Coordinates of C-alpha atoms (C1' of nucleotides) in Angstrom, one line a residue:
Chain A
M1 CA -7.5 23.8 23.6
E2 CA -9.3 25.1 20.6
Q3 CA -7.5 26.3 17.5
K4 CA -9.0 28.5 14.8
R5 CA -8.6 27.3 11.3
T6 CA -9.0 30.2 8.8
S7 CA -8.4 28.6 5.5
G8 CA -5.9 25.7 5.3
R9 CA -6.1 22.4 7.1
T10 CA -3.0 23.0 9.2
L11 CA -1.7 26.0 11.0
A12 CA 1.4 25.9 8.8
G13 CA -0.9 26.3 5.8
D14 CA -2.6 29.3 7.4
A15 CA 0.8 30.8 8.2
Y16 CA 1.8 30.4 4.6
D17 CA -1.2 32.3 3.4
A18 CA -0.9 35.0 6.0
I19 CA 2.7 35.7 5.4
R20 CA 2.4 35.5 1.6
Q21 CA -0.4 38.1 1.8
A22 CA 1.5 40.3 4.2
I23 CA 4.3 40.4 1.7
G24 CA 1.9 41.0 -1.1
V25 CA 0.2 44.0 0.4
G26 CA 3.5 45.5 1.6
T27 CA 3.3 44.9 5.3
F28 CA 6.8 43.5 4.9
K29 CA 8.8 45.2 2.2
P30 CA 11.4 43.7 -0.1
G31 CA 14.7 43.2 1.8
D32 CA 13.0 43.4 5.2
R33 CA 14.1 40.9 7.7
L34 CA 11.4 38.5 8.9
R35 CA 11.8 37.9 12.7
F36 CA 10.0 35.0 14.1
A37 CA 8.7 37.1 17.0
D38 CA 6.9 39.4 14.6
L39 CA 5.5 36.5 12.5
Q40 CA 4.3 34.7 15.5
A41 CA 2.5 37.8 16.6
L42 CA 1.0 38.2 13.1
C43 CA -0.2 34.6 12.9
N44 CA -1.0 33.9 16.5
M45 CA 0.9 30.7 16.7
S46 CA 4.2 29.1 17.8
V47 CA 7.4 29.1 15.9
T48 CA 7.1 25.6 14.3
P49 CA 4.3 26.3 11.8
V50 CA 5.8 29.7 10.9
R51 CA 9.1 28.0 10.2
E52 CA 7.4 25.5 7.9
A53 CA 5.6 28.3 6.1
L54 CA 8.8 30.1 5.5
A55 CA 10.4 27.0 4.1
R56 CA 7.7 26.8 1.5
L57 CA 7.9 30.5 0.7
T58 CA 11.6 30.2 0.3
A59 CA 11.2 27.3 -2.1
E60 CA 9.0 29.5 -4.2
G61 CA 11.3 32.5 -4.2
F62 CA 9.3 34.8 -2.0
T63 CA 11.8 34.8 0.8
L64 CA 15.5 34.1 1.3
L65 CA 17.1 32.0 4.0
D66 CA 20.5 32.8 5.5
D67 CA 21.6 30.0 7.8
H68 CA 21.5 31.1 11.5
R69 CA 20.5 34.6 10.4
G70 CA 17.0 34.0 9.5
Y71 CA 14.6 34.8 6.7
S72 CA 14.1 38.0 4.7
V73 CA 11.7 39.2 2.0
A74 CA 13.3 38.6 -1.4
P75 CA 14.1 41.9 -3.0
L76 CA 12.5 43.1 -6.2
S77 CA 14.8 44.2 -9.0
L78 CA 14.8 45.0 -12.7
A79 CA 17.1 42.0 -13.3
E80 CA 14.7 39.6 -11.6
L81 CA 11.7 41.1 -13.4
R82 CA 13.4 40.5 -16.7
D83 CA 14.4 37.0 -15.7
V84 CA 11.0 36.0 -14.5
T85 CA 9.5 37.4 -17.6
A86 CA 11.8 35.5 -19.9
T87 CA 11.4 32.3 -18.1
R88 CA 7.6 32.7 -18.1
Q89 CA 7.7 33.4 -21.8
L90 CA 9.6 30.1 -22.3
C91 CA 7.6 27.9 -20.0
E92 CA 4.1 29.3 -20.3
G93 CA 4.5 29.8 -24.0
E94 CA 5.3 26.2 -24.5
A95 CA 2.6 25.1 -22.1
L96 CA 0.0 27.2 -24.0
R97 CA 1.2 25.8 -27.3
L98 CA 0.8 22.2 -26.0
S99 CA -2.5 23.1 -24.4
V100 CA -3.9 24.4 -27.7
L101 CA -2.7 21.3 -29.5
K102 CA -4.1 18.9 -27.0
G103 CA -7.1 20.6 -25.5
D104 CA -10.5 19.0 -25.8
A105 CA -14.0 20.5 -25.6
D106 CA -13.8 20.4 -21.9
W107 CA -10.8 22.6 -21.9
E108 CA -12.5 25.0 -24.2
A109 CA -15.4 25.2 -21.8
R110 CA -13.1 25.8 -18.9
L111 CA -11.3 28.5 -20.7
I112 CA -14.5 30.4 -21.8
A113 CA -15.9 30.1 -18.3
A114 CA -12.7 31.5 -16.7
H115 CA -12.6 34.3 -19.2
H116 CA -16.2 35.2 -18.6
L117 CA -15.7 35.4 -14.8
M118 CA -12.7 37.6 -15.2
A119 CA -14.3 39.9 -17.8
R120 CA -17.3 40.5 -15.6
I121 CA -15.2 42.5 -13.2
P122 CA -14.3 46.1 -14.3
Q123 CA -10.8 46.9 -15.5
V124 CA -8.4 46.9 -12.5
R125 CA -7.5 50.3 -11.3
D126 CA -5.7 51.8 -8.3
D127 CA -8.8 53.2 -6.7
L128 CA -10.7 50.0 -6.5
P129 CA -11.4 48.5 -3.1
S130 CA -8.7 46.0 -2.3
A131 CA -11.2 43.2 -1.8
M132 CA -12.4 43.6 -5.4
R133 CA -8.8 43.8 -6.6
E134 CA -8.0 40.6 -4.8
D135 CA -11.0 39.1 -6.5
W136 CA -9.8 40.2 -9.9
E137 CA -6.3 38.8 -9.2
A138 CA -7.8 35.4 -8.4
R139 CA -9.9 35.3 -11.5
H140 CA -7.0 36.5 -13.6
A141 CA -4.8 33.7 -12.2
A142 CA -7.6 31.2 -12.9
F143 CA -7.8 32.4 -16.5
H144 CA -4.1 32.0 -17.1
A145 CA -4.3 28.6 -15.4
A146 CA -7.1 27.6 -17.7
L147 CA -5.2 28.6 -20.8
V148 CA -2.4 26.1 -20.1
S149 CA -4.4 23.5 -18.2
A150 CA -4.6 21.1 -21.1
C151 CA -0.8 20.9 -21.8
G152 CA -0.6 17.4 -20.3
S153 CA 2.5 18.1 -18.3
P154 CA 2.0 18.3 -14.6
I155 CA 5.6 19.4 -14.0
L156 CA 5.4 22.2 -16.5
L157 CA 2.1 23.2 -15.0
E158 CA 3.6 23.4 -11.6
L159 CA 6.4 25.5 -13.0
C160 CA 4.0 27.9 -14.6
E161 CA 2.0 28.2 -11.4
K162 CA 5.1 29.0 -9.4
L163 CA 6.4 31.5 -11.9
F164 CA 3.0 33.1 -12.0
S165 CA 3.0 33.6 -8.2
R166 CA 6.6 34.8 -8.4
A167 CA 5.5 37.5 -10.9
D168 CA 2.6 38.4 -8.7
R169 CA 4.5 41.0 -6.7
Y170 CA 5.6 42.7 -9.9
R171 CA 2.2 42.5 -11.4
R172 CA 0.8 44.4 -8.4
L173 CA 3.2 47.2 -9.1
S174 CA 2.2 47.2 -12.7
V175 CA -1.5 47.7 -11.8
S176 CA -0.8 50.6 -9.4
L177 CA 1.5 52.3 -11.9
N178 CA -0.2 51.8 -15.1
G179 CA -3.9 51.8 -14.4
G180 CA -5.8 52.0 -17.6
A181 CA -3.1 52.7 -20.2
R182 CA -3.0 49.2 -21.7
D183 CA -5.9 47.3 -23.1
V184 CA -5.4 44.3 -20.8
A185 CA -8.9 43.0 -21.3
G186 CA -8.4 43.1 -25.1
E187 CA -5.1 41.2 -24.8
H188 CA -6.9 38.5 -22.7
R189 CA -9.8 38.2 -25.1
R190 CA -7.4 37.9 -28.0
L191 CA -5.5 35.2 -26.2
M192 CA -8.7 33.2 -25.7
E193 CA -9.7 33.7 -29.3
L194 CA -6.4 32.5 -30.7
A195 CA -6.5 29.5 -28.4
L196 CA -10.1 28.5 -29.4
A197 CA -9.2 29.0 -33.0
R198 CA -6.4 26.4 -32.4
D199 CA -3.7 28.7 -33.5
A200 CA -1.1 27.2 -31.2
E201 CA 1.9 29.2 -32.4
G202 CA -0.1 32.4 -32.6
A203 CA -1.5 32.0 -29.1
A204 CA 2.0 31.3 -27.7
R205 CA 3.4 34.3 -29.4
A206 CA 0.6 36.5 -28.1
L207 CA 1.2 35.2 -24.6
R208 CA 4.8 36.0 -24.8
E209 CA 4.0 39.5 -26.0
H210 CA 1.5 39.9 -23.2
Y211 CA 4.1 39.2 -20.6
G212 CA 6.6 41.4 -22.5
Q213 CA 4.3 44.3 -22.3
T214 CA 3.7 43.9 -18.6
A215 CA 7.4 43.9 -18.1
A216 CA 8.0 46.8 -20.3
A217 CA 5.4 48.9 -18.4
L218 CA 7.5 48.3 -15.3
E219 CA 11.0 49.0 -16.5
G220 CA 10.6 52.6 -15.7
F221 CA 9.8 51.9 -12.1
F222 CA 13.3 50.6 -11.4
S223 CA 15.3 53.3 -13.2
V224 CA 14.1 55.9 -10.7
Chain B
M1 CA 25.7 19.7 24.5
E2 CA 27.8 19.1 21.5
Q3 CA 26.2 18.5 18.1
K4 CA 27.9 16.8 15.2
R5 CA 27.8 18.6 11.9
T6 CA 28.5 16.3 9.0
S7 CA 28.0 18.5 6.0
G8 CA 25.6 21.4 6.3
R9 CA 25.6 24.3 8.7
T10 CA 22.3 23.3 10.3
L11 CA 20.8 20.0 11.4
A12 CA 18.0 20.6 8.9
G13 CA 20.5 20.7 6.2
D14 CA 22.1 17.5 7.3
A15 CA 18.7 15.8 7.5
Y16 CA 18.0 17.0 4.0
D17 CA 21.1 15.3 2.7
A18 CA 20.6 12.2 4.7
I19 CA 17.0 11.6 3.7
R20 CA 17.7 12.5 0.1
Q21 CA 20.5 10.0 0.0
A22 CA 18.4 7.3 1.7
I23 CA 15.8 7.8 -1.0
G24 CA 18.5 7.7 -3.7
V25 CA 20.1 4.5 -2.6
G26 CA 16.8 2.8 -2.0
T27 CA 16.6 2.6 1.7
F28 CA 13.1 4.2 1.3
K29 CA 11.4 3.0 -1.8
P30 CA 8.9 4.9 -4.0
G31 CA 5.5 5.1 -2.3
D32 CA 6.9 4.2 1.1
R33 CA 5.5 6.2 4.0
L34 CA 8.1 8.2 5.8
R35 CA 7.4 8.1 9.6
F36 CA 9.0 10.7 11.7
A37 CA 10.1 8.1 14.2
D38 CA 12.2 6.3 11.5
L39 CA 13.7 9.5 10.2
Q40 CA 14.6 10.7 13.6
A41 CA 16.4 7.4 14.2
L42 CA 18.2 7.7 10.9
C43 CA 19.3 11.3 11.4
N44 CA 19.8 11.2 15.2
M45 CA 17.9 14.4 15.8
S46 CA 14.5 15.7 16.9
V47 CA 11.4 16.1 14.8
T48 CA 11.9 19.8 14.0
P49 CA 14.9 19.6 11.6
V50 CA 13.5 16.5 10.0
R51 CA 10.3 18.3 9.3
E52 CA 12.1 21.2 7.7
A53 CA 14.1 18.8 5.5
L54 CA 10.9 17.1 4.3
A55 CA 9.4 20.5 3.5
R56 CA 12.4 21.1 1.2
L57 CA 12.3 17.7 -0.4
T58 CA 8.6 18.1 -1.0
A59 CA 9.2 21.4 -2.8
E60 CA 11.6 19.6 -5.1
G61 CA 9.3 16.7 -5.8
F62 CA 11.1 14.0 -3.9
T63 CA 8.4 13.5 -1.4
L64 CA 4.7 14.1 -1.1
L65 CA 2.8 15.6 1.8
D66 CA -0.7 14.6 2.8
D67 CA -2.0 16.9 5.5
H68 CA -2.2 15.1 8.9
R69 CA -1.2 11.9 7.2
G70 CA 2.5 12.7 6.8
Y71 CA 5.1 12.4 4.1
S72 CA 5.8 9.6 1.6
V73 CA 8.4 9.0 -1.1
A74 CA 7.1 10.2 -4.5
P75 CA 6.5 7.3 -6.7
L76 CA 8.4 6.8 -10.0
S77 CA 6.3 6.3 -13.1
L78 CA 6.7 6.2 -16.8
A79 CA 4.4 9.2 -17.1
E80 CA 6.6 11.3 -14.7
L81 CA 9.8 10.1 -16.5
R82 CA 8.4 11.4 -19.8
D83 CA 7.2 14.6 -18.2
V84 CA 10.5 15.3 -16.5
T85 CA 12.3 14.5 -19.7
A86 CA 10.2 16.8 -21.8
T87 CA 10.4 19.6 -19.3
R88 CA 14.2 19.3 -19.1
Q89 CA 14.4 19.3 -22.8
L90 CA 12.6 22.6 -22.9
C91 CA 14.4 24.3 -20.0
E92 CA 17.9 23.0 -20.3
G93 CA 17.7 23.1 -24.1
E94 CA 17.0 26.8 -23.9
A95 CA 19.5 27.4 -21.1
L96 CA 22.2 25.7 -23.1
R97 CA 21.3 27.7 -26.2
L98 CA 21.6 31.0 -24.3
S99 CA 24.7 29.8 -22.6
V100 CA 26.5 29.1 -25.9
L101 CA 25.4 32.5 -27.2
K102 CA 26.5 34.4 -24.1
G103 CA 29.4 32.4 -22.7
D104 CA 32.8 34.0 -22.5
A105 CA 36.3 32.5 -22.2
D106 CA 35.8 31.9 -18.5
W107 CA 32.8 29.8 -19.3
E108 CA 34.7 27.8 -21.9
A109 CA 37.4 27.1 -19.3
R110 CA 34.9 26.0 -16.7
L111 CA 33.3 23.7 -19.2
I112 CA 36.5 22.1 -20.3
A113 CA 37.6 21.6 -16.8
A114 CA 34.3 20.0 -15.7
H115 CA 34.4 17.7 -18.7
H116 CA 38.0 16.7 -17.9
L117 CA 37.1 15.8 -14.4
M118 CA 34.2 13.7 -15.4
A119 CA 36.1 12.0 -18.3
R120 CA 38.8 10.9 -15.9
I121 CA 36.5 8.5 -14.2
P122 CA 35.9 5.2 -16.0
Q123 CA 32.5 4.6 -17.6
V124 CA 29.8 4.1 -15.0
R125 CA 28.8 0.5 -14.5
D126 CA 26.8 -1.4 -12.0
D127 CA 29.7 -3.2 -10.4
L128 CA 31.6 -0.1 -9.4
P129 CA 32.0 0.7 -5.8
S130 CA 29.2 3.0 -4.7
A131 CA 31.6 5.7 -3.5
M132 CA 33.1 6.0 -7.0
R133 CA 29.6 6.0 -8.5
E134 CA 28.6 8.9 -6.2
D135 CA 31.8 10.6 -7.3
W136 CA 30.9 10.2 -11.0
E137 CA 27.4 11.4 -10.3
A138 CA 28.7 14.6 -8.7
R139 CA 31.1 15.3 -11.6
H140 CA 28.4 14.5 -14.1
A141 CA 26.1 17.0 -12.4
A142 CA 28.9 19.6 -12.4
F143 CA 29.4 19.1 -16.1
H144 CA 25.8 19.7 -17.0
A145 CA 25.7 22.7 -14.7
A146 CA 28.8 24.1 -16.4
L147 CA 27.1 23.7 -19.8
V148 CA 24.2 26.0 -18.9
S149 CA 26.1 28.2 -16.4
A150 CA 26.5 31.1 -18.7
C151 CA 22.8 31.4 -19.7
G152 CA 22.5 34.6 -17.7
S153 CA 19.2 33.6 -16.1
P154 CA 19.4 32.6 -12.4
I155 CA 15.8 31.5 -12.4
L156 CA 16.2 29.2 -15.4
L157 CA 19.4 27.9 -13.8
E158 CA 17.6 27.1 -10.6
L159 CA 14.9 25.3 -12.6
C160 CA 17.5 23.3 -14.4
E161 CA 19.1 22.3 -11.2
K162 CA 15.9 21.1 -9.7
L163 CA 14.9 19.2 -12.7
F164 CA 18.3 17.6 -12.8
S165 CA 17.9 16.4 -9.2
R166 CA 14.4 15.3 -10.0
A167 CA 15.7 13.2 -12.9
D168 CA 18.4 11.8 -10.6
R169 CA 16.4 8.9 -9.3
Y170 CA 15.6 7.8 -12.9
R171 CA 19.1 8.2 -14.0
R172 CA 20.2 5.8 -11.3
L173 CA 17.9 3.2 -12.7
S174 CA 19.3 3.9 -16.2
V175 CA 22.8 3.2 -15.0
S176 CA 22.0 -0.1 -13.4
L177 CA 19.9 -1.3 -16.3
N178 CA 21.9 -0.1 -19.2
G179 CA 25.5 -0.3 -18.2
G180 CA 27.7 0.1 -21.2
A181 CA 25.3 0.0 -24.1
R182 CA 25.3 3.7 -24.8
D183 CA 28.3 5.8 -25.6
V184 CA 27.5 8.3 -22.8
A185 CA 31.0 9.6 -22.8
G186 CA 30.9 10.3 -26.5
E187 CA 27.6 12.1 -26.1
H188 CA 29.1 14.3 -23.5
R189 CA 32.2 15.1 -25.5
R190 CA 30.1 16.0 -28.5
L191 CA 28.0 18.3 -26.4
M192 CA 31.1 20.1 -25.2
E193 CA 32.5 20.3 -28.7
L194 CA 29.3 21.8 -30.1
A195 CA 29.1 24.3 -27.3
L196 CA 32.7 25.4 -27.7
A197 CA 32.2 25.6 -31.5
R198 CA 29.4 28.1 -30.6
D199 CA 26.8 26.0 -32.4
A200 CA 23.9 27.1 -30.1
E201 CA 21.1 25.3 -31.9
G202 CA 23.1 22.2 -32.5
A203 CA 24.2 22.0 -28.9
A204 CA 20.6 22.4 -27.7
R205 CA 19.4 19.8 -30.1
A206 CA 22.2 17.4 -29.0
L207 CA 21.2 17.9 -25.4
R208 CA 17.6 17.2 -26.0
E209 CA 18.6 14.0 -27.8
H210 CA 20.9 13.1 -25.0
Y211 CA 18.0 13.3 -22.5
G212 CA 15.7 11.6 -25.0
Q213 CA 18.0 8.6 -25.1
T214 CA 18.2 8.3 -21.4
A215 CA 14.5 8.3 -21.2
A216 CA 14.1 5.8 -24.0
A217 CA 16.5 3.4 -22.3
L218 CA 14.2 3.4 -19.3
E219 CA 10.9 3.0 -21.0
G220 CA 11.2 -0.8 -20.9
F221 CA 11.7 -0.7 -17.1
F222 CA 8.1 0.4 -16.5
S223 CA 6.3 -1.8 -19.0
V224 CA 7.3 -4.9 -16.9
Chain C
dG1 C1' 45.4 54.7 18.2
dA2 C1' 44.5 50.3 16.0
dG3 C1' 43.7 45.6 16.6
dT4 C1' 42.3 41.3 19.1
dC5 C1' 39.3 38.8 21.7
dA6 C1' 36.0 37.6 25.4
dA7 C1' 31.5 38.3 27.0
dC8 C1' 26.7 39.9 26.1
dG9 C1' 22.2 40.4 23.8
dA10 C1' 19.3 39.4 20.2
dT11 C1' 17.7 35.8 17.3
dT12 C1' 17.6 31.5 15.2
dT13 C1' 17.5 26.6 15.7
dT14 C1' 16.5 22.5 18.1
dC15 C1' 14.4 19.7 21.7
dG16 C1' 11.0 16.8 24.2
dA17 C1' 6.5 16.6 25.4
dA18 C1' 1.6 17.9 24.8
dA19 C1' -2.3 18.4 21.7
dA20 C1' -4.8 17.3 17.6
dT21 C1' -5.9 14.3 13.9
dC22 C1' -6.6 10.1 11.4
dC23 C1' -7.8 5.3 10.7
dG24 C1' -9.4 1.0 12.0
dT25 C1' -12.3 -1.5 15.3
dT26 C1' -15.8 -2.2 18.4
dC27 C1' -20.2 -1.3 20.0
dT28 C1' -25.0 0.1 19.7
dA29 C1' -29.4 0.8 17.7
dT30 C1' -32.5 0.0 14.1
Chain D
dA1 C1' -27.3 -7.8 9.4
dT2 C1' -26.1 -3.0 8.7
dA3 C1' -25.3 1.8 9.3
dG4 C1' -23.5 4.9 12.3
dA5 C1' -21.4 6.6 16.6
dA6 C1' -17.6 6.3 19.4
dC7 C1' -13.5 4.5 21.5
dG8 C1' -8.1 3.5 21.1
dG9 C1' -3.7 3.4 19.1
dA10 C1' -0.6 5.2 16.0
dT11 C1' 1.1 9.3 14.0
dT12 C1' 1.4 14.0 12.8
dT13 C1' 1.3 18.7 14.2
dT14 C1' 2.1 22.2 17.5
dC15 C1' 3.8 24.2 21.7
dG16 C1' 7.0 26.6 25.0
dA17 C1' 11.4 26.5 26.6
dA18 C1' 16.4 25.3 26.2
dA19 C1' 20.5 25.4 23.4
dA20 C1' 23.3 27.1 19.7
dT21 C1' 24.8 30.8 16.8
dC22 C1' 25.8 35.4 15.1
dG23 C1' 27.0 40.3 15.4
dT24 C1' 28.4 43.7 18.5
dT25 C1' 30.2 46.0 22.4
dG26 C1' 33.8 47.1 25.2
dA27 C1' 37.9 46.0 27.7
dC28 C1' 42.6 45.0 27.1
dT29 C1' 47.1 44.8 24.7
dC30 C1' 50.8 46.3 21.7

DNA sequence: GAGTCAACGATTTTCGAAAATCCGTTCTAT
DNA sequence: ATAGAACGGATTTTCGAAAATCGTTGACTC
């Protein structure tokens, strides 16, 4: 029998991508229960790879597992937004500081390249086609990854990556709520400039503020 | 058919515990390939729960997954020891600082209780029966968890917990190499005293030093 | 009428076998 | 002799169904 491989090298990998995206675009909403029957229908596969995908998603905080009662989409909350923000400020701030101290010319080149790719796409707004928005998200993630990529600590990097994805669901809210109010592009450019100028403390501070602003823009959403 | 439940509420949970312990005590050594046939024999169950256990272990850094080539025990290295240590110093240091600032009387009581339970067991040494050593490990983990438990950040707490387990394999080496040379009990008591005296910065600094010493004691092991 | 408990339905969890994949070896053609 | 295709064994990955579990419904008792 022939299997179709969309992206990953195993069905479990494909299921991970599919479910993660379905959660991202709101097909499954925070708190929703995730029944295996539905997920199998979505992914066109048996229960085993779906189960493995959910195990990974749970490890990264996207879903919750209740023994013998199945998986559900992790809820969004103001408390978690603040928590994610604070932890990112700690981890990514330090990672950026180290990266600025240790980065070589190669790192500078990666950073400039990543920024350029991101800056070429117009400011994110609600009315953009979703494909373009996905594209911007990917480039945005690549830029932030480039910033910290020279920190020299694989474990810290992995933490940053996971926290970045965990903040992803909140970031999407931020975009649709707060279209063009902030000068996000300017913040990013400033981050790059501080990093290239080897101002480690300044860059770390700017990154923490950058995340603080994103969080602040969302506080209102939860008080409704 | 009747299933035996040793600890967890699902077989996958039991498998997680069994494999984690087997790695801990050295049944499977760093770099070893983990074949499903062996693990099924070890755990007395089918492939499905074993696979789920490995997915969790991989998320926590105990094992590695190579698509279509299976799982293996993550290797130990000097580089990873330094990396884990630095990241723990960052995360747990901050968590402890916050905990000292925010902790209430309840937290103080938990901390004192956890310290007492740990201090009642004689200094860890190589020649202790392994059951007692496991017991000490558990109480040691509980003490460190109590230290940071009032930090108010569930995500940071989860990070600390995972980093603590990840350091566990190295800590075991430390115990068998460096039996009574350090005054570990003294370091722990001092940590508690600083925390109870509400010296947030001092406690955080002491914790970072505590981890630094553990790492230093192990450096030699890898240069052989 | 309130409370207990057994049986049912929905769902998760696990099983055992089939399918797919990888790696090393052999075979073939140049 | 060597590069490359192709077979075979070992192993992972996936499937489809069976078993176990949870929450609920509804009958029965006090």
